[in-house]
Coordinates of C-alpha atoms in Angstrom, one line a residue:
M22 CA -142.0 4.5 139.5
A23 CA -145.4 2.8 139.2
T24 CA -146.9 1.3 142.3
P25 CA -148.5 -2.2 142.2
A26 CA -151.9 -0.5 142.5
H27 CA -151.1 1.6 139.5
S28 CA -149.8 -1.4 137.5
T29 CA -152.9 -3.4 138.3
R30 CA -155.2 -0.5 137.3
R31 CA -153.2 -0.1 134.0
R32 CA -153.5 -3.8 133.2
R33 CA -157.3 -3.7 133.9
L34 CA -157.6 -0.7 131.5
W35 CA -155.7 -2.5 128.7
T36 CA -157.7 -5.6 129.3
A37 CA -161.0 -3.7 129.0
A38 CA -159.7 -1.9 125.9
L39 CA -158.7 -5.1 124.3
A40 CA -162.2 -6.6 125.1
I41 CA -163.9 -3.6 123.5
V42 CA -161.8 -3.9 120.4
A43 CA -162.5 -7.6 120.2
C44 CA -166.2 -6.9 120.6
A45 CA -166.1 -4.3 117.9
L46 CA -164.3 -6.6 115.5
Q47 CA -166.8 -9.4 116.3
L48 CA -169.8 -7.1 115.6
H49 CA -168.5 -6.3 112.1
A50 CA -167.0 -9.8 111.3
Y51 CA -168.5 -11.1 108.0
N52 CA -168.1 -14.3 106.1
F53 CA -167.4 -14.8 102.3
T54 CA -168.5 -17.5 100.0
A55 CA -168.4 -17.8 96.2
V56 CA -169.7 -20.3 93.7
S57 CA -168.5 -20.7 90.1
E58 CA -170.3 -22.5 87.3
S59 CA -169.7 -23.4 83.7
G60 CA -172.2 -22.7 80.9
T61 CA -173.5 -19.4 82.3
G62 CA -173.0 -17.7 78.9
Y63 CA -171.5 -14.6 80.6
E64 CA -168.8 -12.7 78.8
S65 CA -166.2 -10.1 80.0
Q66 CA -167.0 -10.8 83.6
T67 CA -165.4 -8.5 86.2
W68 CA -165.6 -8.0 89.9
F69 CA -164.7 -5.4 92.5
Y70 CA -165.1 -4.8 96.3
S71 CA -165.2 -1.7 98.4
G72 CA -163.1 -2.8 101.3
S73 CA -164.5 -3.6 104.8
G74 CA -166.6 -0.8 106.2
N75 CA -166.6 1.3 103.0
S76 CA -169.7 2.3 101.0
L77 CA -170.8 0.7 97.8
D78 CA -168.8 2.1 94.8
Q79 CA -171.8 3.3 92.9
A80 CA -169.7 5.3 90.3
K81 CA -168.0 2.0 89.4
I82 CA -171.3 0.3 88.8
K83 CA -172.4 3.2 86.6
S84 CA -169.2 3.0 84.6
L85 CA -169.6 -0.7 84.0
W86 CA -173.2 -0.3 83.1
N87 CA -172.1 2.1 80.4
E88 CA -169.8 -0.7 79.1
G89 CA -172.9 -2.9 78.7
K90 CA -172.3 -5.0 81.8
R91 CA -175.0 -5.9 84.3
I92 CA -174.8 -6.9 88.0
T93 CA -175.0 -10.7 88.4
S94 CA -174.3 -11.0 92.1
V95 CA -173.8 -8.7 95.1
A96 CA -173.1 -9.3 98.8
Y97 CA -171.7 -7.7 101.8
T98 CA -168.7 -9.8 102.9
D99 CA -165.5 -9.5 104.9
K100 CA -164.2 -7.4 102.0
G101 CA -167.1 -5.0 102.2
W102 CA -169.5 -4.7 99.2
F103 CA -168.5 -7.4 96.6
V104 CA -170.0 -6.9 93.2
V105 CA -169.8 -9.1 90.1
M106 CA -170.8 -7.9 86.7
A107 CA -170.7 -9.3 83.2
K108 CA -171.9 -8.9 79.6
N109 CA -174.2 -11.2 77.8
T110 CA -176.3 -11.8 80.9
K111 CA -179.6 -11.4 78.9
L112 CA -180.6 -8.8 81.4
T113 CA -181.6 -5.5 79.8
M114 CA -182.5 -2.5 82.0
Q115 CA -181.3 -2.7 85.5
T116 CA -181.6 -0.6 88.7
Y117 CA -181.0 -0.9 92.3
H118 CA -182.0 0.5 95.7
Y119 CA -179.1 1.3 98.2
D120 CA -180.4 2.6 101.4
S121 CA -181.3 1.7 105.0
T122 CA -185.1 1.7 104.3
W123 CA -187.1 -1.1 102.7
P124 CA -188.7 0.5 99.6
T125 CA -192.1 -1.1 99.3
E126 CA -193.6 1.5 96.9
W127 CA -190.4 1.5 94.7
I128 CA -190.5 -2.3 94.4
T129 CA -194.2 -2.2 93.5
E130 CA -193.5 0.4 90.8
K131 CA -190.5 -1.5 89.4
E132 CA -192.4 -4.9 89.3
R133 CA -195.2 -3.1 87.4
D134 CA -192.6 -2.1 84.9
G135 CA -191.3 -5.6 84.4
Y136 CA -188.4 -5.5 86.8
R137 CA -187.6 -8.5 89.1
F138 CA -185.2 -9.1 91.9
T139 CA -181.9 -10.6 90.6
S140 CA -179.6 -10.1 93.5
I141 CA -179.9 -8.8 97.1
G142 CA -177.4 -8.0 99.9
H143 CA -177.5 -6.3 103.3
S144 CA -174.7 -4.7 105.4
D145 CA -174.9 -3.5 109.0
S146 CA -177.1 -0.6 107.9
K147 CA -178.1 -0.8 104.2
W148 CA -180.0 -3.0 101.8
M149 CA -178.7 -3.4 98.2
L150 CA -181.6 -4.6 96.1
V151 CA -180.9 -5.2 92.4
M152 CA -183.8 -5.4 90.0
S153 CA -183.6 -6.2 86.3
Q154 CA -185.8 -6.5 83.2
N155 CA -185.7 -9.7 81.0
S156 CA -184.6 -11.9 84.0
G157 CA -187.1 -14.6 82.8
Y158 CA -188.9 -14.5 86.2
T159 CA -192.6 -14.1 85.7
T160 CA -193.9 -13.6 89.3
Q161 CA -192.0 -13.0 92.5
T162 CA -192.8 -12.9 96.2
W163 CA -190.6 -12.4 99.2
L164 CA -190.7 -13.9 102.7
Y165 CA -189.1 -12.4 105.8
D166 CA -188.9 -14.3 109.1
D167 CA -186.9 -16.7 111.2
W168 CA -185.8 -19.8 109.3
S169 CA -187.9 -22.0 111.6
A170 CA -191.0 -20.2 110.3
L171 CA -189.9 -20.0 106.8
K172 CA -189.4 -23.6 106.1
S173 CA -193.0 -24.5 105.8
R174 CA -193.8 -21.4 103.7
I175 CA -191.0 -22.2 101.3
T176 CA -192.3 -25.7 100.9
S177 CA -195.7 -24.4 100.3
K178 CA -194.4 -22.0 97.6
W179 CA -192.5 -24.8 96.0
S180 CA -195.8 -26.6 95.4
D181 CA -197.0 -23.5 93.7
G182 CA -194.1 -23.5 91.2
Y183 CA -191.9 -21.0 93.0
K184 CA -188.1 -21.5 93.6
V185 CA -185.8 -19.6 95.9
T186 CA -183.7 -17.2 93.8
S187 CA -182.1 -15.0 96.5
A188 CA -181.6 -15.2 100.3
V189 CA -179.9 -12.9 102.7
H190 CA -179.8 -12.5 106.5
D191 CA -180.1 -8.9 107.8
G192 CA -178.6 -9.8 111.3
K193 CA -182.1 -10.7 112.7
K194 CA -184.0 -12.6 110.1
W195 CA -183.8 -14.2 106.7
L196 CA -185.2 -12.4 103.6
V197 CA -185.9 -15.0 100.9
V198 CA -187.1 -14.1 97.3
M199 CA -189.0 -16.8 95.5
S200 CA -189.7 -16.7 91.8
K201 CA -191.7 -18.4 89.0
G202 CA -190.0 -18.9 85.6
T203 CA -186.7 -20.2 86.9
K204 CA -184.6 -22.8 85.1
Y205 CA -184.8 -25.2 88.0
S206 CA -187.0 -28.3 88.1
Q207 CA -186.1 -29.2 91.8
Q208 CA -184.7 -27.5 94.7
K209 CA -183.8 -28.1 98.3
W210 CA -181.8 -26.5 101.1
M211 CA -179.3 -27.5 103.7
K212 CA -178.0 -25.8 106.8
E213 CA -174.9 -26.4 108.9
S214 CA -173.2 -24.4 111.7
T215 CA -169.7 -24.7 110.2
Y216 CA -168.2 -24.3 106.7
T217 CA -166.6 -27.7 106.9
A218 CA -169.9 -29.4 107.5
I219 CA -171.8 -27.6 104.7
R220 CA -168.8 -28.2 102.3
D221 CA -169.0 -32.0 102.9
R222 CA -172.7 -32.0 102.4
I223 CA -172.5 -30.1 99.2
K224 CA -169.9 -32.6 97.8
A225 CA -172.3 -35.5 98.8
E226 CA -175.1 -33.9 97.0
W227 CA -173.0 -33.3 93.9
D228 CA -172.5 -37.1 93.8
K229 CA -176.3 -37.6 93.8
G230 CA -176.8 -35.3 90.7
W231 CA -177.6 -32.0 92.5
S232 CA -175.9 -28.7 91.6
L233 CA -175.0 -25.9 94.0
Q234 CA -177.0 -22.7 93.5
S235 CA -175.8 -20.5 96.4
I236 CA -174.2 -20.4 99.8
D237 CA -175.1 -17.7 102.3
Y238 CA -174.6 -17.2 106.0
G239 CA -176.7 -15.9 108.8
G240 CA -178.0 -16.6 112.3
G241 CA -174.9 -18.7 113.0
E242 CA -175.5 -21.1 110.1
Y243 CA -174.5 -21.6 106.5
L244 CA -177.5 -22.0 104.1
A245 CA -176.8 -23.9 100.9
M246 CA -179.4 -24.1 98.1
M247 CA -179.2 -27.1 95.9
V248 CA -181.0 -27.5 92.5
K249 CA -181.5 -29.7 89.5
Y250 CA -181.9 -28.0 86.1
A251 CA -185.1 -28.4 84.1
D252 CA -183.1 -29.2 80.9
G253 CA -181.2 -31.9 82.7
H254 CA -177.7 -30.5 82.4
K255 CA -175.2 -30.6 85.3
P256 CA -172.6 -27.8 85.1
A257 CA -169.1 -28.0 86.3
Q258 CA -168.9 -26.1 89.6
S259 CA -166.4 -24.9 92.3
F260 CA -166.9 -23.0 95.5
V261 CA -164.8 -21.4 98.3
G262 CA -165.6 -20.4 101.8
S263 CA -162.9 -17.7 102.3
S264 CA -161.9 -14.6 100.5
D265 CA -158.2 -15.5 100.9
G266 CA -156.7 -15.6 97.5
I267 CA -160.0 -15.0 95.8
S268 CA -158.3 -13.1 92.9
D269 CA -156.4 -16.3 92.1
N270 CA -159.5 -18.4 92.6
I271 CA -161.6 -16.5 90.2
S272 CA -158.7 -16.3 87.6
G273 CA -158.5 -20.1 87.8
W274 CA -162.2 -20.5 87.3
W275 CA -162.2 -18.3 84.2
K276 CA -159.3 -20.3 82.8
A277 CA -161.3 -23.4 83.3
G278 CA -164.4 -22.0 81.5
K279 CA -166.4 -21.2 84.6
N280 CA -167.8 -17.8 85.8
V281 CA -168.7 -16.5 89.2
A282 CA -172.4 -17.5 89.7
H283 CA -172.9 -16.3 93.3
I284 CA -171.2 -14.3 96.0
G285 CA -172.5 -14.7 99.5
G286 CA -171.8 -12.9 102.8
G287 CA -173.4 -12.8 106.2
K288 CA -172.3 -11.8 109.8
D289 CA -170.7 -14.1 112.2
N290 CA -173.4 -13.3 114.7
G291 CA -176.9 -12.0 114.9
T292 CA -176.3 -8.9 117.0
A293 CA -177.5 -6.3 114.5
S294 CA -179.1 -3.4 116.3
Q295 CA -180.6 -1.9 113.2
P296 CA -184.4 -2.0 112.7
T297 CA -185.6 -4.5 110.0
Y298 CA -187.5 -3.3 107.0
A299 CA -188.5 -6.3 104.9
N300 CA -192.1 -7.5 104.5
N301 CA -194.0 -9.8 102.4
S302 CA -195.0 -8.6 98.9
G303 CA -198.1 -10.7 98.7
N304 CA -199.2 -12.4 95.5
G305 CA -197.5 -10.2 92.9
N306 CA -200.5 -8.3 91.8
Y307 CA -200.0 -4.6 91.9
G308 CA -202.3 -1.6 91.4
V309 CA -201.7 2.0 90.7
G310 CA -198.6 3.5 92.5
K311 CA -199.1 5.9 95.3
A312 CA -197.5 9.2 95.8
T313 CA -194.5 9.0 98.1
G314 CA -194.1 12.7 98.9
K315 CA -190.4 12.5 98.1
V316 CA -188.2 13.0 95.1
T317 CA -185.6 10.3 94.6
F318 CA -183.0 9.8 91.9
E319 CA -181.8 6.7 90.2
Q320 CA -178.9 6.3 87.6
L321 CA -179.9 4.1 84.7
P322 CA -177.4 1.8 83.0
N323 CA -177.6 3.7 79.7
G324 CA -176.5 6.9 81.2
G325 CA -179.9 8.3 81.9
E326 CA -181.2 9.5 85.2
R327 CA -184.7 8.8 86.6
V328 CA -186.4 11.2 88.9
N329 CA -189.3 9.7 91.0
L330 CA -191.7 12.5 91.7
P331 CA -193.9 13.2 94.8
D332 CA -197.2 12.5 92.9
G333 CA -196.1 9.0 92.0
G334 CA -195.0 9.9 88.6
Y335 CA -191.5 10.0 87.2
R336 CA -189.2 11.7 84.7
V337 CA -186.3 10.2 82.8
N338 CA -183.6 12.5 81.4
Y339 CA -181.0 11.6 78.9
K340 CA -178.1 14.0 78.0
Q341 CA -177.5 14.1 74.2
K342 CA -174.2 14.5 72.4
D343 CA -175.2 18.1 71.4
G344 CA -175.7 19.0 75.1
S345 CA -179.5 18.9 74.9
I346 CA -181.6 16.9 77.3
L347 CA -184.2 14.5 76.1
S348 CA -186.8 14.1 78.8
Y349 CA -189.8 11.7 79.1
E350 CA -192.3 12.5 81.9
A351 CA -195.2 10.4 83.1
H352 CA -197.7 11.2 85.9
P353 CA -200.9 9.6 87.2
C354 CA -203.7 11.2 85.3
I355 CA -205.1 14.1 87.2
I356 CA -208.7 13.5 85.9
C357 CA -209.1 9.8 86.8
H358 CA -206.3 9.7 89.4
G359 CA -204.6 6.8 87.6
T360 CA -207.6 4.4 87.4
G361 CA -208.0 4.8 83.6
Q362 CA -211.8 4.7 84.1
C363 CA -214.3 7.3 82.9
T364 CA -215.0 9.7 85.7
V365 CA -218.6 10.3 84.7
C366 CA -219.9 6.8 84.4
Y367 CA -217.1 5.3 86.5
G368 CA -216.3 2.6 84.0
T369 CA -219.9 1.4 83.3
G370 CA -220.0 2.8 79.9
G371 CA -223.5 4.2 80.3
R372 CA -226.8 3.3 81.9
Y373 CA -230.0 1.4 81.2
A374 CA -233.4 3.1 81.2
N375 CA -236.6 1.3 80.3
G376 CA -234.6 -1.5 78.7
I377 CA -232.6 0.9 76.5
F378 CA -228.9 1.4 77.0
Y379 CA -227.7 5.0 76.9
P380 CA -224.0 5.4 76.4
C381 CA -222.1 7.7 78.7
Y382 CA -222.0 11.2 77.0
Y383 CA -218.5 11.7 78.2
C384 CA -216.7 8.5 77.2
C385 CA -219.3 7.5 74.5
G386 CA -219.5 4.0 76.0
T387 CA -215.7 3.2 75.9
N388 CA -215.5 3.1 79.8
K389 CA -212.2 4.9 79.5
C390 CA -211.1 8.2 80.9
K391 CA -211.3 10.8 78.1
A392 CA -208.2 12.7 79.3
C393 CA -205.7 9.7 79.3
Q394 CA -207.6 7.4 76.9
G395 CA -207.6 4.7 79.6
N396 CA -203.7 4.7 79.8
K397 CA -203.8 5.8 83.5
V398 CA -201.0 8.3 82.9
T399 CA -200.4 11.6 81.1
T400 CA -197.1 11.8 79.4
L401 CA -194.8 14.5 77.9
T402 CA -191.8 14.0 75.7
S403 CA -189.5 17.0 75.4
T404 CA -186.2 18.3 74.4
Y405 CA -184.4 21.0 76.4
K406 CA -181.6 23.1 75.0
D407 CA -180.2 26.6 75.5
G408 CA -182.8 27.4 78.2
V409 CA -185.8 26.4 76.2
A410 CA -187.8 23.1 76.2
V411 CA -190.2 22.0 73.5
G412 CA -192.5 19.1 74.5
Y413 CA -195.4 17.1 73.1
G414 CA -198.0 15.6 75.4
N415 CA -200.4 12.7 74.9
D416 CA -203.2 15.2 74.6
G417 CA -201.9 16.2 71.2
R418 CA -200.6 19.6 72.3
Q419 CA -197.2 21.2 71.9
Y420 CA -195.7 22.8 75.0
V421 CA -192.9 25.3 75.3
G422 CA -191.1 26.1 78.6
T423 CA -188.1 28.0 79.7
A424 CA -185.7 27.5 82.6
D425 CA -186.9 30.8 84.3
G426 CA -190.4 29.5 84.6
G427 CA -192.0 31.0 81.5
N428 CA -194.4 28.4 79.9
S429 CA -197.0 28.4 77.1
R430 CA -199.3 25.8 75.5
S431 CA -200.5 25.8 71.9
S432 CA -203.4 23.7 70.9
S433 CA -203.4 21.4 67.9
R434 CA -206.7 23.1 66.8
N435 CA -207.0 26.7 65.8
S436 CA -207.0 29.1 68.7
R437 CA -210.3 30.6 69.5
R438 CA -210.8 34.0 71.0
S439 CA -213.7 34.5 73.3
S440 CA -215.8 37.5 72.5
S441 CA -215.6 40.5 74.9
R442 CA -218.7 40.7 77.0
S443 CA -219.5 43.2 79.7
R444 CA -220.0 41.7 83.1
D445 CA -220.9 43.1 86.4
K446 CA -217.8 43.3 88.5
S447 CA -217.5 43.7 92.3
N448 CA -214.6 45.0 94.2
D449 CA -214.1 41.7 96.1
Y450 CA -210.9 39.7 95.4
V451 CA -209.6 36.2 96.3
E452 CA -206.0 35.3 96.3
T453 CA -205.1 32.0 94.4
I454 CA -201.8 30.2 93.7
E455 CA -201.0 29.1 90.2
Y456 CA -198.2 26.7 89.7
A457 CA -196.0 27.0 86.6
P458 CA -195.7 23.7 84.6
N459 CA -192.1 22.6 84.1
Y460 CA -191.3 21.1 80.8
T461 CA -187.5 21.5 80.9
G462 CA -186.6 18.2 82.4
L463 CA -184.8 20.1 85.2
G464 CA -185.7 20.9 88.8
N465 CA -187.4 24.3 89.2
D466 CA -187.8 24.7 93.0
V467 CA -187.6 28.4 94.1
W468 CA -187.8 30.2 97.4
C469 CA -191.2 32.0 98.0
E470 CA -191.1 35.0 100.3
K471 CA -194.8 34.9 100.8
C472 CA -194.9 31.2 101.6
Q473 CA -191.5 31.3 103.4
S474 CA -190.6 27.9 101.9
W475 CA -189.0 26.2 98.9
G476 CA -191.3 24.8 96.4
S477 CA -192.3 24.5 92.8
R478 CA -192.3 27.7 90.8
H479 CA -195.7 29.5 91.4
S480 CA -197.4 32.9 91.5
H481 CA -199.7 34.4 94.0
I482 CA -202.6 36.0 92.0
R483 CA -205.5 38.1 93.2
K484 CA -208.6 37.5 91.2
R485 CA -211.8 39.6 91.2
V486 CA -214.9 37.8 92.4
R487 CA -217.4 38.2 89.6

């Protein structure tokens, strides 16, 4: 029989346990908002969610990409990662970054290739950054700060022609993406601490001719972005602030000729313990990409795979129906280091002497790197099948490689044999490492007993000092 002391102790333990569970639930409590709109032009729209606490279903995204659909909105909500995709979005190539780190170099590279942010989300631990080509956005910048500090910066960007196109709270601060080239002529924001309050204000703004762009949550407040369209149209819209019955809501919207235009999430509190990673991109001008020292992989919407290489270059592989692999590889030019300028005259084209201009003997006055013709990169297009790859570089040469590391290069010109000449030879040797090129489109890392590490296929060669 339990004594009063034991009963009291047991009640305290249960009370403490319930408090811990309540706190845990509170830490992971997320909101849900959704906005629908007519006239989007989307076709075959679909949506799915991962379930609270589960990882993003990347295989599902790839499968829908292969059907020609593109991500139009993504957010971390009380249903976990919620993703909306559709056809006829006008977006062409699309990629995303799903990780805990903020990928500054990846973003710079993608923007240089014409990609722009089209949707962003953040869970307890990971960013989901979607970037697409043919978005219509010309220039983008992102701001990361408390809302009190962001207000004036957003207003300043509005005067420069930017509009807010994405916003998410990472548990500490707001990340806001602003873009030029939007379809909006005017924009304003509203914030309220309750859904009821923000709902009533949105309805009031509808009556004044404004349209709802998005609703997101963070820092204890709802953020609603209101817009007016440049062409003057005012679409039919609906919105909800709960995921209860969302399947029926979306089905009803589709029947009424509306599509999901935005999904929003956000935590009920600002207690995230994870470090923050976002920073300001600056003015949208980007230079040559820097080497990351890492190899990363991306799945492309048309079934390809992109491999980002340590030197700042990349390789894109496509598996063909016959089992072969078509590979396109690009690297910063090893001669000019990706500048595109002649390495002899440093882009001047030549020099003046006694009033006469003498063109550079190396670039003949073109200012361009002779190796890459000013393109900043060296490229190789190859086909790999049955263990053998045949590739063509932008230097006009054909390259042949095998999976076991054997490689050869044949010149487009007639091969020339150097005449045999006697030379004085000493008995001194130096050891050098020669790396084998890889034209197969596949990884070729091997274990080297001499180096005692994994690395690109190479040979240790002793050469006589002459």
